[in-house]
CSV table of C-alpha atoms in Angstrom, one decimal:
chain,number,residue,atom,x,y,z
A,1,UNK,CA,125.1,-224.8,115.8
A,2,UNK,CA,127.0,-222.0,117.7
A,3,UNK,CA,125.6,-220.3,120.7
A,4,UNK,CA,125.1,-217.2,118.4
A,5,UNK,CA,123.4,-219.4,115.9
A,6,UNK,CA,121.0,-221.0,118.4
A,7,UNK,CA,120.4,-217.3,119.6
A,8,UNK,CA,119.9,-215.6,116.1
A,9,UNK,CA,119.3,-218.3,113.7
A,10,UNK,CA,121.2,-220.8,111.9
A,11,UNK,CA,123.4,-219.5,108.7
A,12,UNK,CA,121.8,-220.8,105.8
A,13,UNK,CA,123.9,-223.6,103.8
A,14,UNK,CA,123.4,-225.1,100.3
A,15,UNK,CA,125.1,-228.3,99.7
A,16,UNK,CA,127.0,-227.7,103.0
A,17,UNK,CA,128.4,-224.6,101.9
A,18,UNK,CA,127.5,-221.3,104.0
A,19,UNK,CA,125.4,-218.9,101.8
A,20,UNK,CA,127.0,-215.5,101.8
A,21,UNK,CA,125.8,-212.2,100.4
A,22,UNK,CA,128.0,-210.9,97.3
A,23,UNK,CA,126.7,-208.2,94.8
A,24,UNK,CA,128.1,-210.1,91.7
A,25,UNK,CA,124.5,-211.5,90.7
A,26,UNK,CA,126.3,-215.0,91.5
A,27,UNK,CA,124.1,-218.1,92.5
A,28,UNK,CA,123.5,-219.0,96.0
A,29,UNK,CA,126.4,-220.8,97.6
A,30,UNK,CA,128.5,-220.1,94.8
A,31,UNK,CA,132.2,-221.3,95.5
A,32,UNK,CA,135.0,-218.8,95.3
A,33,UNK,CA,136.7,-218.7,92.0
A,34,UNK,CA,140.5,-218.7,93.5
A,35,UNK,CA,142.9,-217.3,90.8
A,36,UNK,CA,146.3,-215.4,90.8
A,37,UNK,CA,145.5,-214.0,87.4
A,38,UNK,CA,142.0,-212.6,87.0
A,39,UNK,CA,142.7,-211.3,83.5
A,40,UNK,CA,143.2,-215.0,82.1
A,41,UNK,CA,140.3,-216.4,84.1
A,42,UNK,CA,138.1,-213.5,82.3
A,43,UNK,CA,139.5,-214.1,78.8
A,44,UNK,CA,139.1,-218.0,79.2
A,45,UNK,CA,135.6,-217.4,80.5
A,46,UNK,CA,135.0,-215.2,77.5
A,47,UNK,CA,136.4,-217.7,75.2
A,48,UNK,CA,134.0,-220.3,76.6
A,49,UNK,CA,131.0,-217.6,75.5
A,50,UNK,CA,132.0,-217.3,72.5
A,51,UNK,CA,132.7,-220.7,71.4
A,52,UNK,CA,129.1,-221.4,72.8
A,53,UNK,CA,127.6,-219.1,70.4
A,54,UNK,CA,127.0,-220.6,66.8
A,55,UNK,CA,124.4,-218.3,65.2
A,56,UNK,CA,124.8,-214.9,66.2
A,57,UNK,CA,121.6,-213.1,65.3
A,58,UNK,CA,121.6,-210.6,68.1
A,59,UNK,CA,125.6,-210.0,67.6
A,60,UNK,CA,126.4,-211.1,71.0
A,61,UNK,CA,129.4,-213.1,69.7
A,62,UNK,CA,130.7,-209.9,68.4
A,63,UNK,CA,130.3,-208.1,71.4
A,64,UNK,CA,132.2,-210.5,73.3
A,65,UNK,CA,134.9,-210.6,70.8
A,66,UNK,CA,135.3,-207.0,71.3
A,67,UNK,CA,135.0,-207.7,75.4
A,68,UNK,CA,138.0,-209.8,75.0
A,69,UNK,CA,139.9,-207.3,73.0
A,70,UNK,CA,139.5,-204.6,75.6
A,71,UNK,CA,140.2,-207.1,78.4
A,72,UNK,CA,143.6,-208.1,76.8
A,73,UNK,CA,144.2,-204.3,76.3
A,74,UNK,CA,143.5,-203.8,80.2
A,75,UNK,CA,145.8,-206.6,80.9
A,76,UNK,CA,148.6,-205.1,79.2
A,77,UNK,CA,148.4,-201.6,80.3
A,78,UNK,CA,148.3,-203.4,84.1
A,79,UNK,CA,151.3,-205.1,83.4
A,80,UNK,CA,153.0,-202.3,82.3
A,81,UNK,CA,151.9,-200.2,85.0
A,82,UNK,CA,153.6,-202.6,87.6
A,83,UNK,CA,157.1,-201.9,85.9
A,84,UNK,CA,156.5,-198.0,85.8
A,85,UNK,CA,156.7,-195.2,88.4
A,86,UNK,CA,154.4,-192.1,88.9
A,87,UNK,CA,153.3,-190.1,87.1
A,88,UNK,CA,153.6,-192.6,84.2
A,89,UNK,CA,152.1,-195.3,86.2
A,90,UNK,CA,149.1,-193.4,87.1
A,91,UNK,CA,148.1,-192.8,83.2
A,92,UNK,CA,148.8,-196.7,82.8
A,93,UNK,CA,146.5,-197.4,85.6
A,94,UNK,CA,143.7,-195.3,84.1
A,95,UNK,CA,144.0,-197.2,80.9
A,96,UNK,CA,143.7,-200.1,82.9
A,97,UNK,CA,140.6,-199.3,84.4
A,98,UNK,CA,138.8,-197.8,81.6
A,99,UNK,CA,139.4,-200.6,78.8
A,100,UNK,CA,138.3,-203.2,81.7
A,101,UNK,CA,134.9,-201.0,82.0
A,102,UNK,CA,134.5,-201.0,78.4
A,103,UNK,CA,134.9,-205.1,78.5
A,104,UNK,CA,132.2,-204.9,81.1
A,105,UNK,CA,129.9,-202.7,79.2
A,106,UNK,CA,130.1,-205.0,76.3
A,107,UNK,CA,129.1,-207.8,78.2
A,108,UNK,CA,126.1,-206.0,79.2
A,109,UNK,CA,125.0,-205.3,75.9
A,110,UNK,CA,126.6,-202.1,75.2
A,111,UNK,CA,127.9,-201.8,71.6
A,112,UNK,CA,130.5,-199.6,71.4
A,113,UNK,CA,132.4,-198.4,68.2
A,114,UNK,CA,128.7,-197.1,67.2
A,115,UNK,CA,129.1,-193.6,68.6
A,116,UNK,CA,131.7,-191.3,69.7
A,117,UNK,CA,133.0,-192.2,73.1
A,118,UNK,CA,133.8,-189.9,75.9
A,119,UNK,CA,135.4,-190.4,79.3
A,120,UNK,CA,132.8,-188.6,80.9
A,121,UNK,CA,135.0,-186.6,83.1
A,122,UNK,CA,137.3,-183.6,82.7
A,123,UNK,CA,139.7,-181.8,84.8
A,124,UNK,CA,139.2,-178.1,83.9
A,125,UNK,CA,142.4,-175.7,83.7
A,126,UNK,CA,141.0,-173.6,86.4
A,127,UNK,CA,140.8,-176.5,89.1
A,128,UNK,CA,143.0,-178.4,90.7
A,129,UNK,CA,141.1,-180.9,92.9
A,130,UNK,CA,137.7,-181.1,91.3
A,131,UNK,CA,136.6,-183.2,88.2
A,132,UNK,CA,133.9,-181.9,86.1
A,133,UNK,CA,131.0,-184.4,85.1
A,134,UNK,CA,130.9,-183.9,81.2
A,135,UNK,CA,127.3,-183.6,79.2
A,136,UNK,CA,127.5,-185.8,76.1
A,137,UNK,CA,124.0,-185.9,74.6
A,138,UNK,CA,122.8,-188.1,72.3
A,139,UNK,CA,125.8,-187.8,69.9
A,140,UNK,CA,128.0,-190.0,72.1
A,141,UNK,CA,128.4,-192.3,74.9
A,142,UNK,CA,129.7,-191.2,78.3
A,143,UNK,CA,131.9,-194.1,79.7
A,144,UNK,CA,131.6,-193.0,83.0
A,145,UNK,CA,128.1,-192.3,83.3
A,146,UNK,CA,127.1,-195.6,81.5
A,147,UNK,CA,129.3,-197.4,83.9
A,148,UNK,CA,127.7,-195.8,86.8
A,149,UNK,CA,124.3,-196.7,85.6
A,150,UNK,CA,125.1,-200.3,84.8
A,151,UNK,CA,127.2,-200.8,88.2
A,152,UNK,CA,123.9,-199.8,89.9
A,153,UNK,CA,124.2,-196.3,91.1
A,154,UNK,CA,123.4,-193.8,88.4
A,155,UNK,CA,125.3,-190.6,88.8
A,156,UNK,CA,123.8,-187.3,87.4
A,157,UNK,CA,124.9,-183.7,86.5
A,158,UNK,CA,122.6,-181.9,88.7
A,159,UNK,CA,126.2,-181.1,90.7
A,160,UNK,CA,128.7,-180.9,87.8
A,161,UNK,CA,132.0,-181.1,90.1
A,162,UNK,CA,133.2,-184.1,92.0
A,163,UNK,CA,136.0,-183.1,94.4
A,164,UNK,CA,138.8,-185.3,95.2
A,165,UNK,CA,138.0,-185.6,98.8
A,166,UNK,CA,134.7,-187.2,97.9
A,167,UNK,CA,136.4,-189.7,95.6
A,168,UNK,CA,139.2,-190.7,98.0
A,169,UNK,CA,136.5,-191.0,100.8
A,170,UNK,CA,134.6,-193.6,98.8
A,171,UNK,CA,137.5,-195.9,98.5
A,172,UNK,CA,137.8,-198.4,101.5
A,173,UNK,CA,141.2,-199.1,100.7
A,174,UNK,CA,142.8,-195.9,101.8
A,175,UNK,CA,139.8,-195.0,104.3
A,176,UNK,CA,141.8,-195.3,107.5
A,177,UNK,CA,145.3,-193.9,106.2
A,178,UNK,CA,143.3,-190.7,105.2
A,179,UNK,CA,142.1,-190.2,108.8
A,180,UNK,CA,145.5,-191.3,110.2
A,181,UNK,CA,146.9,-188.3,108.2
A,182,UNK,CA,143.7,-185.8,109.1
A,183,UNK,CA,143.0,-185.3,105.5
A,184,UNK,CA,139.2,-185.3,106.1
A,185,UNK,CA,139.1,-183.2,109.4
A,186,UNK,CA,135.4,-182.2,109.4
A,187,UNK,CA,134.1,-185.9,109.0
A,188,UNK,CA,134.1,-189.0,110.8
A,189,UNK,CA,135.0,-192.6,109.3
A,190,UNK,CA,132.5,-193.8,107.5
A,191,UNK,CA,133.3,-197.5,106.2
A,192,UNK,CA,132.3,-199.7,108.9
A,193,UNK,CA,133.7,-203.1,109.0
A,194,UNK,CA,130.5,-205.6,109.4
A,195,UNK,CA,129.6,-209.2,109.5
A,196,UNK,CA,126.4,-210.0,107.4
A,197,UNK,CA,124.8,-213.4,108.0
A,198,UNK,CA,121.8,-214.9,105.8
A,199,UNK,CA,120.0,-217.2,108.6
A,200,UNK,CA,117.1,-219.5,109.0
A,201,UNK,CA,115.2,-220.4,111.8
A,202,UNK,CA,115.1,-223.5,113.7
A,203,UNK,CA,112.6,-225.2,111.4
A,204,UNK,CA,114.8,-224.2,108.3
A,205,UNK,CA,111.5,-222.8,106.7
A,206,UNK,CA,112.1,-219.1,107.2
A,207,UNK,CA,114.9,-216.9,105.7
A,208,UNK,CA,116.2,-213.5,106.7
A,209,UNK,CA,119.8,-211.8,107.4
A,210,UNK,CA,121.5,-210.1,110.4
A,211,UNK,CA,124.2,-207.6,110.3
A,212,UNK,CA,126.6,-207.1,113.1
A,213,UNK,CA,129.6,-204.7,114.1
A,214,UNK,CA,131.8,-204.5,116.8
A,215,UNK,CA,130.7,-201.9,119.6
A,216,UNK,CA,134.3,-199.9,119.7
A,217,UNK,CA,133.0,-198.4,116.3
A,218,UNK,CA,130.4,-196.5,118.4
A,219,UNK,CA,133.1,-194.0,119.2
A,220,UNK,CA,134.5,-193.1,115.9
A,221,UNK,CA,131.8,-193.4,113.5
A,222,UNK,CA,128.3,-192.4,112.9
A,223,UNK,CA,126.9,-195.6,113.9
A,224,UNK,CA,123.5,-194.1,115.0
A,225,UNK,CA,122.8,-193.9,111.0
A,226,UNK,CA,121.7,-197.4,111.3
A,227,UNK,CA,118.6,-196.2,112.8
A,228,UNK,CA,117.8,-193.9,110.4
A,229,UNK,CA,116.9,-193.9,106.7
A,230,UNK,CA,117.3,-196.6,104.5
A,231,UNK,CA,118.9,-198.6,107.1
A,232,UNK,CA,115.8,-197.8,109.5
A,233,UNK,CA,113.6,-199.4,106.4
A,234,UNK,CA,115.7,-202.2,106.2
A,235,UNK,CA,116.9,-203.3,109.7
A,236,UNK,CA,116.1,-203.2,113.4
A,237,UNK,CA,118.3,-203.6,116.3
A,238,UNK,CA,118.4,-207.1,118.2
A,239,UNK,CA,119.9,-208.3,121.3
A,240,UNK,CA,122.5,-211.1,121.1
A,241,UNK,CA,123.7,-212.2,124.6
A,242,UNK,CA,126.0,-215.0,123.1
A,243,UNK,CA,128.2,-211.9,121.6
A,244,UNK,CA,128.2,-209.1,124.0
A,245,UNK,CA,131.1,-207.3,122.0
A,246,UNK,CA,129.1,-206.6,119.1
A,247,UNK,CA,125.7,-204.8,118.2
A,248,UNK,CA,123.2,-206.7,116.2
A,249,UNK,CA,120.7,-205.8,113.8
A,250,UNK,CA,118.0,-208.3,111.8
A,251,UNK,CA,116.5,-207.5,108.5
A,252,UNK,CA,112.6,-206.6,108.4
A,253,UNK,CA,112.5,-208.7,105.2
A,254,UNK,CA,111.6,-212.6,106.5
A,255,UNK,CA,110.0,-215.1,104.1
A,256,UNK,CA,109.2,-218.5,103.7
A,257,UNK,CA,111.5,-220.8,101.8
A,258,UNK,CA,112.2,-224.5,101.2
A,259,UNK,CA,115.6,-225.4,102.3
A,260,UNK,CA,116.0,-228.5,100.1
A,261,UNK,CA,114.9,-227.0,97.0
A,262,UNK,CA,117.5,-225.6,94.8
A,263,UNK,CA,114.7,-223.2,92.9
A,264,UNK,CA,113.8,-221.9,96.5
A,265,UNK,CA,117.2,-221.3,97.4
A,266,UNK,CA,118.0,-219.4,94.1
A,267,UNK,CA,114.7,-217.3,94.5
A,268,UNK,CA,115.2,-216.3,98.0
A,269,UNK,CA,118.8,-215.6,97.6
A,270,UNK,CA,118.0,-213.3,94.7
A,271,UNK,CA,115.5,-211.6,97.0
A,272,UNK,CA,117.8,-211.1,99.9
A,273,UNK,CA,120.5,-209.6,97.8
A,274,UNK,CA,118.0,-207.1,96.4
A,275,UNK,CA,117.1,-206.1,99.7
A,276,UNK,CA,120.9,-205.9,100.7
A,277,UNK,CA,121.7,-203.7,97.9
A,278,UNK,CA,120.6,-200.3,99.0
A,279,UNK,CA,122.5,-200.5,102.1
A,280,UNK,CA,125.6,-199.9,99.9
A,281,UNK,CA,127.9,-202.7,101.4
A,282,UNK,CA,131.5,-202.5,99.7
A,283,UNK,CA,133.5,-205.7,99.3
A,284,UNK,CA,137.5,-205.6,100.1
A,285,UNK,CA,139.4,-208.9,99.5
A,286,UNK,CA,141.5,-209.9,102.1
A,287,UNK,CA,143.4,-213.2,103.0
A,288,UNK,CA,140.1,-215.3,103.9
A,289,UNK,CA,138.2,-214.2,101.0
A,290,UNK,CA,136.1,-211.2,101.5
A,291,UNK,CA,135.4,-208.4,104.1
A,292,UNK,CA,132.4,-206.3,104.2
A,293,UNK,CA,132.3,-202.6,104.8
A,294,UNK,CA,128.8,-200.9,105.2
A,295,UNK,CA,129.0,-197.2,104.1
A,296,UNK,CA,127.5,-195.0,106.7
A,297,UNK,CA,127.7,-191.8,104.3
A,298,UNK,CA,127.5,-192.9,100.7
A,299,UNK,CA,128.0,-190.5,98.2
A,300,UNK,CA,126.4,-190.3,94.6
A,301,UNK,CA,129.1,-192.6,93.3
A,302,UNK,CA,129.4,-196.4,93.4
A,303,UNK,CA,132.7,-197.3,94.9
A,304,UNK,CA,133.9,-198.8,91.6
A,305,UNK,CA,132.9,-195.6,90.1
A,306,UNK,CA,134.8,-193.6,92.6
A,307,UNK,CA,137.8,-195.8,91.7
A,308,UNK,CA,137.6,-195.2,87.7
A,309,UNK,CA,137.4,-191.5,88.8
A,310,UNK,CA,140.4,-191.7,90.8
A,311,UNK,CA,142.0,-193.2,88.1
A,312,UNK,CA,141.0,-190.6,85.4
A,313,UNK,CA,142.3,-188.1,87.9
A,314,UNK,CA,145.7,-189.3,88.4
A,315,UNK,CA,146.3,-190.2,84.8
A,316,UNK,CA,144.9,-186.6,83.6
A,317,UNK,CA,147.2,-184.9,86.0
A,318,UNK,CA,150.0,-187.1,84.7
A,319,UNK,CA,149.3,-186.2,81.2
A,320,UNK,CA,148.5,-182.5,81.2
A,321,UNK,CA,149.2,-180.9,84.4
A,322,UNK,CA,153.2,-181.2,85.4
A,323,UNK,CA,152.8,-178.2,88.0
A,324,UNK,CA,149.8,-179.8,89.7
A,325,UNK,CA,151.4,-183.2,89.6
A,326,UNK,CA,154.2,-181.9,91.5
A,327,UNK,CA,151.9,-180.3,94.0
A,328,UNK,CA,149.6,-183.4,94.6
A,329,UNK,CA,152.5,-185.8,94.7
A,330,UNK,CA,154.8,-183.9,97.2
A,331,UNK,CA,151.7,-182.4,98.9
A,332,UNK,CA,149.1,-183.4,101.6
A,333,UNK,CA,147.6,-186.3,99.4
A,334,UNK,CA,151.2,-187.8,98.9
A,335,UNK,CA,151.0,-190.7,101.0
A,336,UNK,CA,147.2,-191.5,100.3
A,337,UNK,CA,147.6,-191.3,96.8
A,338,UNK,CA,150.5,-193.7,96.7
A,339,UNK,CA,148.7,-196.0,98.8
A,340,UNK,CA,145.6,-195.9,96.4
A,341,UNK,CA,147.9,-196.6,93.5
A,342,UNK,CA,149.4,-199.7,95.0
A,343,UNK,CA,146.0,-201.0,96.4
A,344,UNK,CA,143.3,-200.0,94.2
A,345,UNK,CA,144.0,-201.4,91.0
A,346,UNK,CA,144.0,-205.2,92.3
A,347,UNK,CA,140.7,-204.7,94.0
A,348,UNK,CA,139.1,-203.2,91.2
A,349,UNK,CA,140.3,-205.8,88.7
A,350,UNK,CA,139.1,-208.6,91.1
A,351,UNK,CA,135.6,-207.0,91.7
A,352,UNK,CA,135.0,-205.9,88.3
A,353,UNK,CA,136.1,-209.2,86.8
A,354,UNK,CA,133.3,-210.7,89.5
A,355,UNK,CA,130.8,-208.5,88.2
A,356,UNK,CA,131.6,-209.4,84.6
A,357,UNK,CA,131.4,-213.2,85.2
A,358,UNK,CA,129.0,-213.3,88.0
A,359,UNK,CA,131.5,-215.2,90.0
A,360,UNK,CA,133.3,-214.9,93.2
A,361,UNK,CA,137.0,-214.4,92.2
A,362,UNK,CA,139.1,-214.3,94.9
A,363,UNK,CA,143.1,-214.5,95.4
A,364,UNK,CA,144.5,-217.8,96.6
A,365,UNK,CA,145.9,-217.7,99.9
A,366,UNK,CA,149.3,-218.7,98.8
A,367,UNK,CA,149.5,-215.6,96.3
A,368,UNK,CA,148.5,-212.9,98.7
A,369,UNK,CA,152.0,-211.0,99.6
């Protein structure tokens, strides 16, 4: 046991593996699915699910067949995008995103093809950096709205417009470069790198979690928000003498569990994840697996919804707005958009495949460029 564990509690383990928080509805202590080709893994996973269904009374098999079709479409567009240049690459990236989203919705039980399907977004001719949320009603399905609802943060049309700045600030992939270029001058950085640890007491019969961040971020971020609103409801600050370089918080949620019971592990993990979810923690795939970022100023969008909106924006500009395309690609957003085009698709694919399969998909270290 480390000095930090001796002071704050031992990290929970299951079958000798550390139990870590992920938002994918995976099992407690689930291993990483290391794959350099997430599309192949997804299609193999779908094939397995399809073959297991012998009598398709609920049309589940048909939905999964459609899901595989759209996953294959997404892969085709993604492979093409890697060979293309902007602006055509932007369109191919959006088609990558929207088809993988359709696969996700089908796996979750949405029967597409039954109603008119709409993107759910538009770029009005009198707008340059604002998307408009479109209202579909009962006559159609808004892919953007249904995705937002199903991924966990439903978006409403009370404010019909989504600014490009709002979208870009939700993307942790380009957060730092945006501030380095002073593209968000009236705001502070908001994606706080954190460590989140599921812990147990010395008797291993109580379970809770801690959150920690480096103190240096107090100077550049509004970390005082951790003492307000939902953070105050879920967490309270604690001292950790064994680690003076970080600030620690412990969950108010603490309850009994049985450390050697698989049933107790599953129930406890599900309850812990449900308590963490409102904190709006985003994951980034890195060399060692995943890195967690706490969103100190969450907008009305899930991080993956924002990525989909970004894809729609660059794809629509490419197809219909050549003058605006020149302004965007050669204007103040040029470097940030190029970075997002390079880094967001891979993150989006791995994260959404993890959500679809309820597994923790990660890149093998040997394959990280």
